[in-house]
Amino acid sequence: MDRSGRSARAADYAASYQGWTGIRPMTANALPIIRTIAPRVTINVGHGMLIWTYAMGSAERAARLLGGV
């Protein structure tokens, strides 16, 4: 505590708040959308909070759509 009786803080987090929310878009059924939307353009979106769970399989599917694997 400082002399005024308030707790001393290492940082003033309220002053540094910038409003970033880290939104993770997801589909209604939680399955990602992986498809070609134009020649040489493939989307891989909608994983929501399961992004790390779906990452490898989704990347392999997107690569196949692009003709890579």
mmCIF file with all atom_site columns, N, CA, C and O in Angstrom, residues 10-44:
data_model
loop_
_atom_site.group_PDB
_atom_site.id
_atom_site.type_symbol
_atom_site.label_atom_id
_atom_site.label_alt_id
_atom_site.label_comp_id
_atom_site.label_asym_id
_atom_site.label_entity_id
_atom_site.label_seq_id
_atom_site.pdbx_PDB_ins_code
_atom_site.Cartn_x
_atom_site.Cartn_y
_atom_site.Cartn_z
_atom_site.occupancy
_atom_site.B_iso_or_equiv
_atom_site.pdbx_formal_charge
_atom_site.auth_seq_id
_atom_site.auth_comp_id
_atom_site.auth_asym_id
_atom_site.auth_atom_id
_atom_site.pdbx_PDB_model_num
ATOM 1   N N  . ALA A 1 10 ? 1.264   -2.771  -10.269 1.00 0.00 ? 10 ALA A N  1
ATOM 2   C CA . ALA A 1 10 ? 2.402   -2.793  -11.187 1.00 0.00 ? 10 ALA A CA 1
ATOM 3   C C  . ALA A 1 10 ? 2.063   -2.074  -12.482 1.00 0.00 ? 10 ALA A C  1
ATOM 4   O O  . ALA A 1 10 ? 2.920   -1.499  -13.121 1.00 0.00 ? 10 ALA A O  1
ATOM 5   N N  . ALA A 1 11 ? 0.776   -2.115  -12.878 1.00 0.00 ? 11 ALA A N  1
ATOM 6   C CA . ALA A 1 11 ? 0.346   -1.462  -14.117 1.00 0.00 ? 11 ALA A CA 1
ATOM 7   C C  . ALA A 1 11 ? -1.103  -1.019  -13.975 1.00 0.00 ? 11 ALA A C  1
ATOM 8   O O  . ALA A 1 11 ? -1.864  -1.613  -13.230 1.00 0.00 ? 11 ALA A O  1
ATOM 9   N N  . ASP A 1 12 ? -1.470  0.008   -14.689 1.00 0.00 ? 12 ASP A N  1
ATOM 10  C CA . ASP A 1 12 ? -2.854  0.472   -14.698 1.00 0.00 ? 12 ASP A CA 1
ATOM 11  C C  . ASP A 1 12 ? -3.554  -0.152  -15.907 1.00 0.00 ? 12 ASP A C  1
ATOM 12  O O  . ASP A 1 12 ? -3.574  0.400   -16.992 1.00 0.00 ? 12 ASP A O  1
ATOM 13  N N  . TYR A 1 13 ? -4.100  -1.346  -15.718 1.00 0.00 ? 13 TYR A N  1
ATOM 14  C CA . TYR A 1 13 ? -4.697  -2.089  -16.822 1.00 0.00 ? 13 TYR A CA 1
ATOM 15  C C  . TYR A 1 13 ? -5.936  -1.407  -17.395 1.00 0.00 ? 13 TYR A C  1
ATOM 16  O O  . TYR A 1 13 ? -6.211  -1.519  -18.571 1.00 0.00 ? 13 TYR A O  1
ATOM 17  N N  . ALA A 1 14 ? -6.677  -0.699  -16.584 1.00 0.00 ? 14 ALA A N  1
ATOM 18  C CA . ALA A 1 14 ? -7.866  0.002   -17.079 1.00 0.00 ? 14 ALA A CA 1
ATOM 19  C C  . ALA A 1 14 ? -7.487  1.080   -18.089 1.00 0.00 ? 14 ALA A C  1
ATOM 20  O O  . ALA A 1 14 ? -8.191  1.309   -19.063 1.00 0.00 ? 14 ALA A O  1
ATOM 21  N N  . ALA A 1 15 ? -6.352  1.723   -17.895 1.00 0.00 ? 15 ALA A N  1
ATOM 22  C CA . ALA A 1 15 ? -5.913  2.779   -18.809 1.00 0.00 ? 15 ALA A CA 1
ATOM 23  C C  . ALA A 1 15 ? -5.388  2.214   -20.128 1.00 0.00 ? 15 ALA A C  1
ATOM 24  O O  . ALA A 1 15 ? -5.415  2.882   -21.141 1.00 0.00 ? 15 ALA A O  1
ATOM 25  N N  . SER A 1 16 ? -4.934  0.962   -20.131 1.00 0.00 ? 16 SER A N  1
ATOM 26  C CA . SER A 1 16 ? -4.367  0.398   -21.352 1.00 0.00 ? 16 SER A CA 1
ATOM 27  C C  . SER A 1 16 ? -5.369  -0.435  -22.150 1.00 0.00 ? 16 SER A C  1
ATOM 28  O O  . SER A 1 16 ? -5.025  -0.980  -23.181 1.00 0.00 ? 16 SER A O  1
ATOM 29  N N  . TYR A 1 17 ? -6.596  -0.537  -21.701 1.00 0.00 ? 17 TYR A N  1
ATOM 30  C CA . TYR A 1 17 ? -7.597  -1.338  -22.397 1.00 0.00 ? 17 TYR A CA 1
ATOM 31  C C  . TYR A 1 17 ? -7.900  -0.733  -23.759 1.00 0.00 ? 17 TYR A C  1
ATOM 32  O O  . TYR A 1 17 ? -8.158  0.445   -23.885 1.00 0.00 ? 17 TYR A O  1
ATOM 33  N N  . GLN A 1 18 ? -7.847  -1.574  -24.818 1.00 0.00 ? 18 GLN A N  1
ATOM 34  C CA . GLN A 1 18 ? -8.071  -1.076  -26.163 1.00 0.00 ? 18 GLN A CA 1
ATOM 35  C C  . GLN A 1 18 ? -9.287  -1.703  -26.828 1.00 0.00 ? 18 GLN A C  1
ATOM 36  O O  . GLN A 1 18 ? -9.567  -1.432  -27.985 1.00 0.00 ? 18 GLN A O  1
ATOM 37  N N  . GLY A 1 19 ? -9.986  -2.576  -26.176 1.00 0.00 ? 19 GLY A N  1
ATOM 38  C CA . GLY A 1 19 ? -11.226 -3.112  -26.714 1.00 0.00 ? 19 GLY A CA 1
ATOM 39  C C  . GLY A 1 19 ? -11.097 -4.284  -27.667 1.00 0.00 ? 19 GLY A C  1
ATOM 40  O O  . GLY A 1 19 ? -12.049 -4.635  -28.340 1.00 0.00 ? 19 GLY A O  1
ATOM 41  N N  . TRP A 1 20 ? -9.955  -4.929  -27.762 1.00 0.00 ? 20 TRP A N  1
ATOM 42  C CA . TRP A 1 20 ? -9.798  -6.072  -28.646 1.00 0.00 ? 20 TRP A CA 1
ATOM 43  C C  . TRP A 1 20 ? -10.507 -7.270  -28.036 1.00 0.00 ? 20 TRP A C  1
ATOM 44  O O  . TRP A 1 20 ? -10.368 -7.554  -26.854 1.00 0.00 ? 20 TRP A O  1
ATOM 45  N N  . THR A 1 21 ? -11.286 -7.994  -28.832 1.00 0.00 ? 21 THR A N  1
ATOM 46  C CA . THR A 1 21 ? -12.064 -9.106  -28.283 1.00 0.00 ? 21 THR A CA 1
ATOM 47  C C  . THR A 1 21 ? -11.594 -10.481 -28.716 1.00 0.00 ? 21 THR A C  1
ATOM 48  O O  . THR A 1 21 ? -11.984 -11.465 -28.136 1.00 0.00 ? 21 THR A O  1
ATOM 49  N N  . GLY A 1 22 ? -10.796 -10.576 -29.752 1.00 0.00 ? 22 GLY A N  1
ATOM 50  C CA . GLY A 1 22 ? -10.315 -11.875 -30.201 1.00 0.00 ? 22 GLY A CA 1
ATOM 51  C C  . GLY A 1 22 ? -11.430 -12.762 -30.725 1.00 0.00 ? 22 GLY A C  1
ATOM 52  O O  . GLY A 1 22 ? -11.535 -13.927 -30.362 1.00 0.00 ? 22 GLY A O  1
ATOM 53  N N  . ILE A 1 23 ? -12.294 -12.227 -31.553 1.00 0.00 ? 23 ILE A N  1
ATOM 54  C CA . ILE A 1 23 ? -13.445 -12.957 -32.059 1.00 0.00 ? 23 ILE A CA 1
ATOM 55  C C  . ILE A 1 23 ? -12.994 -14.150 -32.888 1.00 0.00 ? 23 ILE A C  1
ATOM 56  O O  . ILE A 1 23 ? -12.105 -14.049 -33.716 1.00 0.00 ? 23 ILE A O  1
ATOM 57  N N  . ARG A 1 24 ? -13.626 -15.294 -32.658 1.00 0.00 ? 24 ARG A N  1
ATOM 58  C CA . ARG A 1 24 ? -13.351 -16.504 -33.419 1.00 0.00 ? 24 ARG A CA 1
ATOM 59  C C  . ARG A 1 24 ? -14.620 -16.896 -34.152 1.00 0.00 ? 24 ARG A C  1
ATOM 60  O O  . ARG A 1 24 ? -15.519 -17.481 -33.569 1.00 0.00 ? 24 ARG A O  1
ATOM 61  N N  . PRO A 1 25 ? -14.725 -16.571 -35.436 1.00 0.00 ? 25 PRO A N  1
ATOM 62  C CA . PRO A 1 25 ? -15.937 -16.898 -36.182 1.00 0.00 ? 25 PRO A CA 1
ATOM 63  C C  . PRO A 1 25 ? -16.183 -18.404 -36.201 1.00 0.00 ? 25 PRO A C  1
ATOM 64  O O  . PRO A 1 25 ? -15.257 -19.193 -36.326 1.00 0.00 ? 25 PRO A O  1
ATOM 65  N N  . MET A 1 26 ? -17.446 -18.785 -36.039 1.00 0.00 ? 26 MET A N  1
ATOM 66  C CA . MET A 1 26 ? -17.785 -20.197 -36.117 1.00 0.00 ? 26 MET A CA 1
ATOM 67  C C  . MET A 1 26 ? -19.136 -20.370 -36.781 1.00 0.00 ? 26 MET A C  1
ATOM 68  O O  . MET A 1 26 ? -19.962 -19.463 -36.798 1.00 0.00 ? 26 MET A O  1
ATOM 69  N N  . THR A 1 27 ? -19.345 -21.533 -37.345 1.00 0.00 ? 27 THR A N  1
ATOM 70  C CA . THR A 1 27 ? -20.613 -21.845 -37.985 1.00 0.00 ? 27 THR A CA 1
ATOM 71  C C  . THR A 1 27 ? -21.613 -22.304 -36.932 1.00 0.00 ? 27 THR A C  1
ATOM 72  O O  . THR A 1 27 ? -21.243 -22.621 -35.798 1.00 0.00 ? 27 THR A O  1
ATOM 73  N N  . ALA A 1 28 ? -22.873 -22.371 -37.291 1.00 0.00 ? 28 ALA A N  1
ATOM 74  C CA . ALA A 1 28 ? -23.925 -22.764 -36.345 1.00 0.00 ? 28 ALA A CA 1
ATOM 75  C C  . ALA A 1 28 ? -23.743 -24.192 -35.831 1.00 0.00 ? 28 ALA A C  1
ATOM 76  O O  . ALA A 1 28 ? -24.061 -24.490 -34.681 1.00 0.00 ? 28 ALA A O  1
ATOM 77  N N  . ASN A 1 29 ? -23.204 -25.081 -36.673 1.00 0.00 ? 29 ASN A N  1
ATOM 78  C CA . ASN A 1 29 ? -23.012 -26.461 -36.234 1.00 0.00 ? 29 ASN A CA 1
ATOM 79  C C  . ASN A 1 29 ? -21.566 -26.747 -35.827 1.00 0.00 ? 29 ASN A C  1
ATOM 80  O O  . ASN A 1 29 ? -21.205 -27.907 -35.610 1.00 0.00 ? 29 ASN A O  1
ATOM 81  N N  . ALA A 1 30 ? -20.740 -25.730 -35.732 1.00 0.00 ? 30 ALA A N  1
ATOM 82  C CA . ALA A 1 30 ? -19.346 -25.802 -35.293 1.00 0.00 ? 30 ALA A CA 1
ATOM 83  C C  . ALA A 1 30 ? -18.425 -26.535 -36.264 1.00 0.00 ? 30 ALA A C  1
ATOM 84  O O  . ALA A 1 30 ? -17.300 -26.852 -35.920 1.00 0.00 ? 30 ALA A O  1
ATOM 85  N N  . LEU A 1 31 ? -18.882 -26.814 -37.470 1.00 0.00 ? 31 LEU A N  1
ATOM 86  C CA . LEU A 1 31 ? -18.023 -27.431 -38.478 1.00 0.00 ? 31 LEU A CA 1
ATOM 87  C C  . LEU A 1 31 ? -17.448 -26.348 -39.377 1.00 0.00 ? 31 LEU A C  1
ATOM 88  O O  . LEU A 1 31 ? -18.166 -25.433 -39.788 1.00 0.00 ? 31 LEU A O  1
ATOM 89  N N  . PRO A 1 32 ? -16.170 -26.428 -39.681 1.00 0.00 ? 32 PRO A N  1
ATOM 90  C CA . PRO A 1 32 ? -15.557 -25.393 -40.514 1.00 0.00 ? 32 PRO A CA 1
ATOM 91  C C  . PRO A 1 32 ? -16.058 -25.441 -41.955 1.00 0.00 ? 32 PRO A C  1
ATOM 92  O O  . PRO A 1 32 ? -16.526 -26.472 -42.429 1.00 0.00 ? 32 PRO A O  1
ATOM 93  N N  . ILE A 1 33 ? -15.942 -24.312 -42.630 1.00 0.00 ? 33 ILE A N  1
ATOM 94  C CA . ILE A 1 33 ? -16.270 -24.214 -44.051 1.00 0.00 ? 33 ILE A CA 1
ATOM 95  C C  . ILE A 1 33 ? -14.948 -24.216 -44.801 1.00 0.00 ? 33 ILE A C  1
ATOM 96  O O  . ILE A 1 33 ? -14.112 -23.332 -44.610 1.00 0.00 ? 33 ILE A O  1
ATOM 97  N N  . ILE A 1 34 ? -14.748 -25.243 -45.622 1.00 0.00 ? 34 ILE A N  1
ATOM 98  C CA . ILE A 1 34 ? -13.516 -25.374 -46.402 1.00 0.00 ? 34 ILE A CA 1
ATOM 99  C C  . ILE A 1 34 ? -13.945 -25.627 -47.830 1.00 0.00 ? 34 ILE A C  1
ATOM 100 O O  . ILE A 1 34 ? -14.450 -26.699 -48.152 1.00 0.00 ? 34 ILE A O  1
ATOM 101 N N  . ARG A 1 35 ? -13.777 -24.630 -48.687 1.00 0.00 ? 35 ARG A N  1
ATOM 102 C CA . ARG A 1 35 ? -14.190 -24.794 -50.077 1.00 0.00 ? 35 ARG A CA 1
ATOM 103 C C  . ARG A 1 35 ? -13.510 -23.762 -50.968 1.00 0.00 ? 35 ARG A C  1
ATOM 104 O O  . ARG A 1 35 ? -13.021 -22.743 -50.503 1.00 0.00 ? 35 ARG A O  1
ATOM 105 N N  . THR A 1 36 ? -13.539 -24.051 -52.249 1.00 0.00 ? 36 THR A N  1
ATOM 106 C CA . THR A 1 36 ? -12.993 -23.137 -53.240 1.00 0.00 ? 36 THR A CA 1
ATOM 107 C C  . THR A 1 36 ? -14.088 -22.147 -53.621 1.00 0.00 ? 36 THR A C  1
ATOM 108 O O  . THR A 1 36 ? -15.200 -22.549 -53.945 1.00 0.00 ? 36 THR A O  1
ATOM 109 N N  . ILE A 1 37 ? -13.764 -20.860 -53.557 1.00 0.00 ? 37 ILE A N  1
ATOM 110 C CA . ILE A 1 37 ? -14.761 -19.838 -53.890 1.00 0.00 ? 37 ILE A CA 1
ATOM 111 C C  . ILE A 1 37 ? -14.467 -19.146 -55.216 1.00 0.00 ? 37 ILE A C  1
ATOM 112 O O  . ILE A 1 37 ? -15.323 -18.447 -55.747 1.00 0.00 ? 37 ILE A O  1
ATOM 113 N N  . ALA A 1 38 ? -13.267 -19.333 -55.718 1.00 0.00 ? 38 ALA A N  1
ATOM 114 C CA . ALA A 1 38 ? -12.855 -18.780 -57.016 1.00 0.00 ? 38 ALA A CA 1
ATOM 115 C C  . ALA A 1 38 ? -11.613 -19.551 -57.435 1.00 0.00 ? 38 ALA A C  1
ATOM 116 O O  . ALA A 1 38 ? -10.998 -20.231 -56.620 1.00 0.00 ? 38 ALA A O  1
ATOM 117 N N  . PRO A 1 39 ? -11.233 -19.478 -58.695 1.00 0.00 ? 39 PRO A N  1
ATOM 118 C CA . PRO A 1 39 ? -10.000 -20.158 -59.107 1.00 0.00 ? 39 PRO A CA 1
ATOM 119 C C  . PRO A 1 39 ? -8.813  -19.713 -58.247 1.00 0.00 ? 39 PRO A C  1
ATOM 120 O O  . PRO A 1 39 ? -8.602  -18.519 -58.041 1.00 0.00 ? 39 PRO A O  1
ATOM 121 N N  . ARG A 1 40 ? -8.120  -20.666 -57.681 1.00 0.00 ? 40 ARG A N  1
ATOM 122 C CA . ARG A 1 40 ? -6.949  -20.427 -56.830 1.00 0.00 ? 40 ARG A CA 1
ATOM 123 C C  . ARG A 1 40 ? -7.262  -19.709 -55.525 1.00 0.00 ? 40 ARG A C  1
ATOM 124 O O  . ARG A 1 40 ? -6.362  -19.169 -54.873 1.00 0.00 ? 40 ARG A O  1
ATOM 125 N N  . VAL A 1 41 ? -8.540  -19.679 -55.100 1.00 0.00 ? 41 VAL A N  1
ATOM 126 C CA . VAL A 1 41 ? -8.917  -19.069 -53.819 1.00 0.00 ? 41 VAL A CA 1
ATOM 127 C C  . VAL A 1 41 ? -9.748  -20.077 -53.031 1.00 0.00 ? 41 VAL A C  1
ATOM 128 O O  . VAL A 1 41 ? -10.841 -20.445 -53.443 1.00 0.00 ? 41 VAL A O  1
ATOM 129 N N  . THR A 1 42 ? -9.209  -20.521 -51.910 1.00 0.00 ? 42 THR A N  1
ATOM 130 C CA . THR A 1 42 ? -9.898  -21.481 -51.042 1.00 0.00 ? 42 THR A CA 1
ATOM 131 C C  . THR A 1 42 ? -10.078 -20.846 -49.674 1.00 0.00 ? 42 THR A C  1
ATOM 132 O O  . THR A 1 42 ? -9.150  -20.211 -49.160 1.00 0.00 ? 42 THR A O  1
ATOM 133 N N  . ILE A 1 43 ? -11.261 -21.020 -49.082 1.00 0.00 ? 43 ILE A N  1
ATOM 134 C CA . ILE A 1 43 ? -11.488 -20.500 -47.736 1.00 0.00 ? 43 ILE A CA 1
ATOM 135 C C  . ILE A 1 43 ? -11.435 -21.652 -46.739 1.00 0.00 ? 43 ILE A C  1
ATOM 136 O O  . ILE A 1 43 ? -11.775 -22.788 -47.049 1.00 0.00 ? 43 ILE A O  1
ATOM 137 N N  . ASN A 1 44 ? -11.010 -21.349 -45.540 1.00 0.00 ? 44 ASN A N  1
ATOM 138 C CA . ASN A 1 44 ? -10.880 -22.319 -44.463 1.00 0.00 ? 44 ASN A CA 1
ATOM 139 C C  . ASN A 1 44 ? -11.257 -21.565 -43.179 1.00 0.00 ? 44 ASN A C  1
ATOM 140 O O  . ASN A 1 44 ? -10.406 -21.073 -42.463 1.00 0.00 ? 44 ASN A O  1
#
